[in-house]
Amino acid sequence: MQNAPAESLIGTEYEVEVGPVAHGGHCIARTSEGRVLFVRHALPGERVVARVTEGEETSRFLRADAVTILQPSKDRVEAPCPFAGPGRCGGCDWQHAKPGAQRRLKGEVVAEQLKRLAGLTPEEAGWDGTVMPAEGDKLPAGEVPQWRTRVQYAVDADGHAGLRRHRSHEVEVVDHCMIAAEGVSELGIEDRTWEGMASIEAIAATGSQDRQVVLTPRPGARLPIVDLNKPVSVLRIGEKDKAVHRVHGRDFVRERADDRTYRVGEGGFWQVHPKAADTLVKAVMQGLLPRKGDMALDLYCGVGLFAGAIADRVGDKGAVLGIESGKRAVEDARHNLQHFDRVRIEQGKVETVLPRTRITDVDLIVLDPPRAGAGKQTVDHLAALGARRIAYVACDPAALARDLAYFRDAGYRVRTLRAFDLFPMTHHVECVAILEPVKKDA
């Protein structure tokens, strides 16, 4: 006899006191029976009515939205975006919080992850606990920085463009995304219908006027004629091969950072915030302090942003090896850095390519791994190379903390850590940790 399915609690409402912020854009609360709720659209210290959006009687925790605010926080503001709120667009987590409060919440998350996963206090990590806004983003409450230079629109069955709802495939149709960069908004993606399309990615380069749209058709659909408010290049994702195909215009955009132009093809990674690339290059270079003649590694190097910055600073007698798994990104990196004889870019996974290089020692390492982090195997290999300084760029504080613990076990300590709010209105935060070998007692 099969057990009866667990009873769904979706729609059940609880009146709760909201506790601390947690990693993922929500806060933690407990019901009077002790059930754990992950509550979105709430702030620490508030009393709210939370409506369950996911979970059953047997679930370890429930997900919920704060649908009524009984006792608001002093940090609460009315969400500037008309599409934000319970059951609406899932793109922004903190529209209901003052900008300064958003950064404090992100700082609390980073601190909690460092303590729980790496056993580090902010002081031990060389961090003052602040999350710094990008240049130009420190705006009054109610104003929203227009920072997102890459926007992935979903398209509903009627051809209307919008954004996904939180943890859902449902489309919230929008007439304007407030966090979209001006170069994206001025295309007018939301002003027309996109029959037969599943999604549209809009890209507005920083430092050039390059604009691009990437269309993903539904099975069997034909591409529409793309007539937007500004000139754009058009690419499409193939139905069978899922590869990117050029329809017209360039198959890349030109980005600008560290006084250099970078070609970025579709599929190649580039920071979304227009100030992010320069902000991170500055933080990494200030932490590494490259010297003439240094040998450096740039791992998960993308189109060569950090490799180019290091190559500029190590001089003709220095050398930089970049490793990147994406084929198109490697092509772009080689193109972008072709005038540096001292730079070599290898394609493949870091954990596969790095051992094959038979490199046994380096002076500097920068790594900017994907959201999952680098992992113990790669960290152990890097620590064995004896670098004077290592710069770790991280978009996920949990993965960063796990890898910092591996580095600690392998003989490296965190010298400094800096956190940047390069994703305003969302829960995401970018960190740069600088590591150095622990000095051994004589």
Coordinates of C-alpha atoms in Angstrom, one line a residue:
M1 CA 0.0 0.0 0.0
Q2 CA 1.4 3.3 -1.1
N3 CA 1.6 6.2 1.3
A4 CA -0.8 9.0 0.7
P5 CA 0.9 12.1 -0.9
A6 CA 1.9 14.9 1.5
E7 CA -0.7 17.6 1.8
S8 CA 0.3 20.8 -0.1
L9 CA 0.5 24.0 2.0
I10 CA 0.5 26.4 -0.9
G11 CA -1.8 29.3 -0.2
T12 CA -1.7 28.7 3.6
E13 CA -1.1 32.0 5.5
Y14 CA 0.9 32.5 8.7
E15 CA 1.3 35.7 10.8
V16 CA 5.1 35.7 11.6
E17 CA 7.9 37.9 13.0
V18 CA 10.5 38.2 10.3
G19 CA 14.1 37.1 11.3
P20 CA 17.5 37.6 9.6
V21 CA 18.2 37.9 5.9
A22 CA 19.4 34.7 4.2
H23 CA 21.3 33.9 1.1
G24 CA 18.9 34.0 -1.9
G25 CA 16.9 37.2 -1.6
H26 CA 14.6 36.2 1.3
C27 CA 14.4 36.4 5.1
I28 CA 13.9 33.6 7.6
A29 CA 10.8 33.3 9.8
R30 CA 9.2 30.6 11.9
T31 CA 5.5 29.8 12.4
S32 CA 4.1 29.3 15.9
E33 CA 4.5 25.6 15.3
G34 CA 8.2 26.0 14.5
R35 CA 8.0 25.6 10.7
V36 CA 10.8 27.5 8.9
L37 CA 9.6 29.9 6.2
F38 CA 11.8 31.5 3.6
V39 CA 9.9 34.8 3.1
R40 CA 10.4 37.1 0.1
H41 CA 9.2 40.7 0.0
A42 CA 9.9 41.1 3.7
L43 CA 12.6 42.8 5.8
P44 CA 14.2 41.7 9.1
G45 CA 12.2 42.8 12.2
E46 CA 8.9 43.2 10.4
R47 CA 5.6 41.5 11.3
V48 CA 3.9 40.2 8.2
V49 CA 1.3 37.8 6.9
A50 CA 3.2 35.3 4.8
R51 CA 1.4 33.2 2.2
V52 CA 3.1 29.9 1.2
T53 CA 4.2 29.6 -2.4
E54 CA 6.0 26.2 -2.2
G55 CA 5.9 23.3 0.3
E56 CA 4.1 20.4 1.8
E57 CA 3.3 19.1 5.3
T58 CA 6.5 17.0 5.1
S59 CA 8.8 19.8 3.7
R60 CA 11.9 20.8 5.7
F61 CA 11.1 24.4 5.0
L62 CA 8.4 26.4 3.1
R63 CA 8.8 29.3 0.7
A64 CA 6.4 32.2 1.1
D65 CA 5.6 35.8 0.1
A66 CA 4.9 38.6 2.5
V67 CA 1.4 39.6 1.3
T68 CA 0.4 41.9 4.2
I69 CA 2.9 44.1 6.1
L70 CA 1.5 44.5 9.7
Q71 CA 4.6 46.2 11.2
P72 CA 6.9 47.7 8.5
S73 CA 10.7 48.2 8.9
K74 CA 12.1 51.7 8.8
D75 CA 14.1 50.5 5.8
R76 CA 10.9 49.7 3.8
V77 CA 9.9 51.8 0.8
E78 CA 7.2 51.4 -1.7
A79 CA 8.7 49.4 -4.6
P80 CA 9.4 51.9 -7.5
C81 CA 8.7 49.2 -10.1
P82 CA 5.0 48.5 -10.8
F83 CA 5.8 44.9 -11.7
A84 CA 7.5 44.1 -8.4
G85 CA 5.8 42.3 -5.5
P86 CA 4.4 38.9 -4.5
G87 CA 3.6 36.7 -7.6
R88 CA 5.0 39.3 -10.0
C89 CA 8.4 39.7 -11.8
G90 CA 11.1 37.7 -10.2
G91 CA 14.0 39.8 -11.4
C92 CA 14.5 42.0 -8.4
D93 CA 14.5 40.9 -4.7
W94 CA 14.9 44.1 -2.8
Q95 CA 12.7 46.8 -4.6
H96 CA 11.0 47.3 -1.3
A97 CA 14.2 48.2 0.6
K98 CA 16.1 51.5 0.7
P99 CA 19.3 51.4 -1.3
G100 CA 21.5 51.6 1.8
A101 CA 19.5 48.8 3.4
Q102 CA 19.9 46.6 0.4
R103 CA 23.7 46.9 0.7
R104 CA 23.6 46.2 4.5
L105 CA 21.5 43.1 3.8
K106 CA 24.0 41.9 1.3
G107 CA 26.8 42.6 3.7
E108 CA 25.1 40.5 6.4
V109 CA 24.7 37.6 3.9
V110 CA 28.4 37.7 3.0
A111 CA 29.4 37.9 6.7
E112 CA 27.1 34.9 7.5
Q113 CA 28.5 32.8 4.7
L114 CA 32.1 33.5 5.6
K115 CA 31.4 32.6 9.2
R116 CA 29.4 29.5 8.6
L117 CA 31.4 28.0 5.7
A118 CA 34.9 29.3 6.2
G119 CA 35.0 30.1 9.9
L120 CA 36.0 33.7 9.2
T121 CA 34.9 36.9 10.8
P122 CA 35.0 40.1 8.7
E123 CA 38.1 41.2 10.6
E124 CA 39.8 37.9 9.9
A125 CA 39.0 38.4 6.2
G126 CA 40.4 42.0 6.1
W127 CA 36.9 43.3 5.4
D128 CA 35.2 46.3 7.0
G129 CA 31.8 44.7 6.4
T130 CA 30.6 47.3 3.8
V131 CA 29.2 46.6 0.4
M132 CA 30.2 49.5 -1.9
P133 CA 27.9 50.9 -4.6
A134 CA 29.2 51.2 -8.1
E135 CA 30.1 54.7 -9.2
G136 CA 26.9 56.7 -9.9
D137 CA 24.6 54.1 -8.3
K138 CA 24.2 55.9 -4.9
L139 CA 20.7 57.3 -5.5
P140 CA 17.9 58.4 -3.2
A141 CA 15.2 56.0 -2.2
G142 CA 12.7 55.6 -4.9
E143 CA 15.2 56.0 -7.7
V144 CA 16.6 53.0 -9.5
P145 CA 20.0 52.7 -11.2
Q146 CA 19.7 51.7 -14.9
W147 CA 22.5 49.1 -14.9
R148 CA 21.4 45.9 -16.6
T149 CA 23.2 46.0 -20.0
R150 CA 22.0 42.4 -20.8
V151 CA 18.3 41.5 -20.4
Q152 CA 16.8 38.2 -21.1
Y153 CA 13.1 38.7 -22.0
A154 CA 10.7 35.8 -22.1
V155 CA 7.8 35.8 -24.5
D156 CA 4.3 34.7 -23.7
A157 CA 1.9 32.7 -25.9
D158 CA 0.6 36.0 -27.4
G159 CA 4.0 37.2 -28.4
H160 CA 4.4 39.8 -25.6
A161 CA 7.8 40.3 -24.0
G162 CA 8.3 40.2 -20.3
L163 CA 10.3 38.7 -17.5
R164 CA 9.9 35.4 -15.6
R165 CA 8.1 35.3 -12.3
H166 CA 10.1 34.1 -9.3
R167 CA 10.9 30.3 -9.5
S168 CA 8.4 30.0 -12.4
H169 CA 8.2 29.7 -16.2
E170 CA 5.2 32.1 -16.2
V171 CA 5.8 35.4 -17.9
E172 CA 5.2 38.8 -16.3
V173 CA 4.5 41.1 -19.3
V174 CA 6.2 44.5 -18.8
D175 CA 6.2 47.7 -20.7
H176 CA 9.5 48.8 -19.1
C177 CA 12.2 47.2 -17.0
M178 CA 13.4 49.9 -14.5
I179 CA 16.9 48.3 -14.0
A180 CA 17.6 47.9 -17.8
A181 CA 20.4 50.1 -19.1
E182 CA 19.3 53.0 -21.3
G183 CA 20.9 51.2 -24.3
V184 CA 18.5 48.3 -23.7
S185 CA 15.4 50.3 -23.0
E186 CA 15.8 52.5 -26.0
L187 CA 15.5 49.4 -28.3
G188 CA 11.8 49.2 -27.5
I189 CA 11.7 45.4 -27.1
E190 CA 8.5 45.7 -25.0
D191 CA 6.7 47.9 -27.6
R192 CA 6.1 45.2 -30.2
T193 CA 4.9 41.6 -30.4
W194 CA 7.2 38.6 -31.0
E195 CA 5.1 35.9 -32.5
G196 CA 6.8 32.5 -32.5
M197 CA 9.6 33.6 -30.2
A198 CA 10.4 31.9 -26.9
S199 CA 12.9 34.5 -25.7
I200 CA 14.8 37.6 -26.7
E201 CA 18.2 38.6 -25.2
A202 CA 18.9 42.3 -25.6
I203 CA 22.5 43.6 -25.2
A204 CA 23.8 47.1 -25.0
A205 CA 27.6 47.4 -25.0
T206 CA 29.4 49.7 -22.7
G207 CA 31.8 52.1 -24.4
S208 CA 30.4 51.6 -27.9
Q209 CA 27.1 52.0 -29.6
D210 CA 26.8 48.3 -30.3
R211 CA 23.4 46.8 -29.8
Q212 CA 22.4 43.2 -30.3
V213 CA 19.3 41.0 -30.0
V214 CA 19.5 37.2 -29.8
L215 CA 16.3 35.5 -30.7
T216 CA 15.3 32.0 -29.7
P217 CA 12.3 30.8 -31.8
R218 CA 9.7 28.3 -30.7
P219 CA 9.9 24.9 -32.5
G220 CA 9.0 25.4 -36.2
A221 CA 8.6 29.2 -36.0
R222 CA 10.0 31.6 -38.5
L223 CA 12.1 34.6 -37.5
P224 CA 10.2 37.9 -37.6
I225 CA 11.5 41.0 -39.3
V226 CA 13.3 42.9 -36.5
D227 CA 12.4 46.5 -36.7
L228 CA 13.4 48.2 -33.5
N229 CA 13.9 51.8 -32.4
K230 CA 17.7 51.7 -32.8
P231 CA 20.1 49.9 -35.2
V232 CA 20.9 46.4 -33.9
S233 CA 22.7 43.2 -34.9
V234 CA 20.4 40.2 -34.9
L235 CA 21.4 36.6 -34.0
R236 CA 19.3 33.5 -33.5
I237 CA 19.6 30.3 -31.5
G238 CA 19.3 27.3 -33.8
E239 CA 16.4 25.0 -33.1
K240 CA 18.4 21.7 -33.5
D241 CA 22.0 22.6 -32.8
K242 CA 21.3 25.3 -30.1
A243 CA 24.2 27.2 -31.7
V244 CA 24.3 30.9 -32.3
H245 CA 23.8 32.0 -35.9
R246 CA 24.2 35.5 -37.3
V247 CA 21.2 36.9 -39.1
H248 CA 22.6 40.3 -39.9
G249 CA 25.1 42.7 -38.4
R250 CA 28.1 41.8 -36.3
D251 CA 28.1 38.6 -34.2
F252 CA 29.8 40.4 -31.4
V253 CA 29.7 43.6 -29.4
R254 CA 32.6 45.9 -28.4
E255 CA 33.0 46.5 -24.7
R256 CA 35.4 49.0 -23.1
A257 CA 37.3 48.5 -19.9
D258 CA 40.7 49.4 -18.5
D259 CA 41.4 51.6 -21.5
R260 CA 41.0 48.7 -23.9
T261 CA 38.3 47.5 -26.3
Y262 CA 37.2 43.9 -26.0
R263 CA 35.3 41.9 -28.5
V264 CA 32.6 39.8 -26.9
G265 CA 30.7 37.3 -29.0
E266 CA 27.4 35.7 -28.0
G267 CA 28.1 33.2 -25.3
G268 CA 31.2 35.0 -24.1
F269 CA 31.0 36.3 -20.6
W270 CA 31.0 40.0 -19.8
Q271 CA 30.0 41.8 -16.6
V272 CA 26.4 43.1 -16.8
H273 CA 26.8 46.4 -14.8
P274 CA 28.4 49.1 -17.0
K275 CA 30.9 50.0 -14.2
A276 CA 31.6 46.4 -13.1
A277 CA 34.5 45.5 -15.4
D278 CA 36.5 48.6 -14.5
T279 CA 35.6 48.3 -10.8
L280 CA 36.8 44.7 -10.6
V281 CA 40.0 45.3 -12.6
K282 CA 40.9 48.1 -10.3
A283 CA 40.2 45.9 -7.2
V284 CA 42.2 42.9 -8.6
M285 CA 45.2 45.0 -9.7
Q286 CA 45.3 46.9 -6.3
G287 CA 45.3 43.5 -4.6
L288 CA 47.8 41.7 -6.8
L289 CA 50.2 44.5 -7.3
P290 CA 51.8 43.0 -10.4
R291 CA 55.5 43.5 -10.9
K292 CA 57.6 43.6 -14.1
G293 CA 58.6 40.1 -15.1
D294 CA 55.8 38.3 -13.1
M295 CA 54.3 35.0 -14.4
A296 CA 50.5 35.0 -13.9
L297 CA 47.5 32.8 -14.5
D298 CA 44.1 34.1 -15.4
L299 CA 41.6 31.2 -14.8
Y300 CA 38.1 31.1 -16.2
C301 CA 39.4 34.1 -18.2
G302 CA 36.4 34.7 -20.5
V303 CA 37.4 37.1 -23.2
G304 CA 40.6 38.2 -21.5
L305 CA 39.7 41.1 -19.2
F306 CA 42.0 40.3 -16.4
A307 CA 44.7 38.7 -18.6
G308 CA 44.9 42.0 -20.6
A309 CA 45.1 44.1 -17.4
I310 CA 47.9 41.9 -16.0
A311 CA 49.8 41.8 -19.3
D312 CA 49.9 45.6 -19.4
R313 CA 51.6 45.6 -16.0
V314 CA 54.1 42.7 -16.1
G315 CA 56.0 44.1 -19.1
D316 CA 57.8 42.3 -21.9
K317 CA 59.6 39.9 -19.6
G318 CA 56.4 38.8 -17.9
A319 CA 53.9 36.1 -19.1
V320 CA 50.2 35.4 -18.7
L321 CA 48.4 32.2 -19.3
G322 CA 44.6 32.3 -19.6
I323 CA 42.4 29.2 -19.4
E324 CA 38.7 29.3 -20.6
S325 CA 36.3 26.5 -21.5
G326 CA 34.1 28.4 -23.9
K327 CA 35.2 28.1 -27.5
R328 CA 33.9 31.4 -28.7
A329 CA 35.2 33.2 -25.6
V330 CA 38.7 31.8 -26.3
E331 CA 38.6 33.0 -29.9
D332 CA 37.6 36.5 -28.6
A333 CA 40.3 36.5 -25.9
R334 CA 43.0 35.6 -28.5
H335 CA 41.7 38.3 -30.8
N336 CA 41.5 40.9 -27.9
L337 CA 45.1 40.2 -26.7
Q338 CA 46.8 39.3 -30.0
H339 CA 49.2 42.2 -29.7
F340 CA 50.6 40.7 -26.4
D341 CA 53.3 38.2 -27.3
R342 CA 53.5 37.3 -23.6
V343 CA 49.9 36.1 -23.4
R344 CA 48.7 32.6 -24.2
I345 CA 45.1 31.5 -24.0
E346 CA 44.2 27.8 -23.7
Q347 CA 40.8 26.3 -24.2
G348 CA 39.3 23.7 -21.8
K349 CA 38.2 23.2 -18.2
V350 CA 40.7 24.6 -15.7
E351 CA 40.9 21.3 -13.8
T352 CA 41.9 19.5 -17.1
V353 CA 44.1 22.0 -18.8
L354 CA 46.1 23.3 -15.8
P355 CA 47.7 20.0 -15.0
R356 CA 48.6 19.5 -18.6
T357 CA 50.6 22.7 -18.7
R358 CA 53.1 21.3 -16.2
I359 CA 53.5 24.7 -14.6
T360 CA 55.0 24.3 -11.2
D361 CA 55.2 27.8 -9.9
V362 CA 53.7 31.2 -10.7
D363 CA 53.8 34.7 -9.1
L364 CA 50.2 35.7 -9.4
I365 CA 46.8 34.0 -10.0
V366 CA 43.4 35.5 -10.7
L367 CA 40.4 33.3 -10.9
D368 CA 36.8 34.2 -11.6
P369 CA 35.0 30.9 -11.5
P370 CA 31.3 30.2 -12.3
R371 CA 28.7 30.4 -9.6
A372 CA 29.5 27.0 -8.2
G373 CA 33.1 28.0 -7.4
A374 CA 36.5 26.4 -8.2
G375 CA 36.3 23.4 -5.8
K376 CA 38.8 21.6 -3.6
Q377 CA 40.8 19.9 -6.4
T378 CA 41.5 23.1 -8.3
V379 CA 42.2 25.1 -5.1
D380 CA 44.7 22.5 -3.9
H381 CA 46.4 22.6 -7.3
L382 CA 46.6 26.4 -7.2
A383 CA 47.9 26.5 -3.7
A384 CA 50.7 24.1 -4.7
L385 CA 52.0 26.7 -7.3
G386 CA 53.2 29.0 -4.5
A387 CA 51.8 32.3 -5.9
R388 CA 52.7 35.5 -4.1
R389 CA 49.1 36.7 -4.3
I390 CA 45.9 35.2 -5.5
A391 CA 42.8 37.3 -6.5
Y392 CA 39.5 35.4 -6.2
V393 CA 36.5 37.2 -7.9
A394 CA 33.2 35.7 -6.8
C395 CA 29.5 36.4 -7.6
D396 CA 28.3 33.9 -5.0
P397 CA 29.3 34.3 -1.4
A398 CA 28.6 30.7 -0.5
A399 CA 30.9 29.4 -3.2
L400 CA 33.6 31.9 -2.2
A401 CA 33.4 31.0 1.5
R402 CA 33.7 27.2 0.7
D403 CA 36.8 27.8 -1.5
L404 CA 38.4 30.2 1.0
A405 CA 38.1 27.3 3.5
Y406 CA 39.9 25.0 1.0
F407 CA 42.6 27.7 0.5
R408 CA 43.1 28.0 4.3
D409 CA 43.6 24.3 4.6
A410 CA 46.1 24.5 1.7
G411 CA 48.2 27.2 3.4
Y412 CA 46.7 30.5 2.2
R413 CA 45.0 33.2 4.2
V414 CA 42.7 36.0 3.2
R415 CA 44.6 39.3 3.2
T416 CA 41.7 41.6 2.2
L417 CA 38.1 41.2 1.0
R418 CA 36.0 43.8 -0.8
A419 CA 32.3 43.6 -1.7
F420 CA 30.6 45.5 -4.4
D421 CA 26.9 46.1 -5.2
L422 CA 27.1 45.5 -8.9
F423 CA 23.5 44.1 -9.1
P424 CA 21.3 46.7 -7.4
M425 CA 17.7 45.7 -6.4
T426 CA 18.7 42.0 -6.5
H427 CA 20.3 39.8 -3.8
H428 CA 23.5 39.2 -5.9
V429 CA 26.8 40.7 -4.7
E430 CA 30.3 40.6 -6.2
C431 CA 33.3 40.0 -4.0
V432 CA 37.1 40.2 -4.6
A433 CA 39.3 38.3 -2.1
I434 CA 43.1 38.7 -2.1
L435 CA 45.0 35.7 -0.6
E436 CA 48.6 35.2 0.3
P437 CA 50.6 32.3 1.7
V438 CA 50.6 31.9 5.4
K439 CA 54.1 32.6 6.7
K440 CA 55.7 29.5 8.2
D441 CA 57.5 29.8 11.5
A442 CA 61.3 29.5 11.1

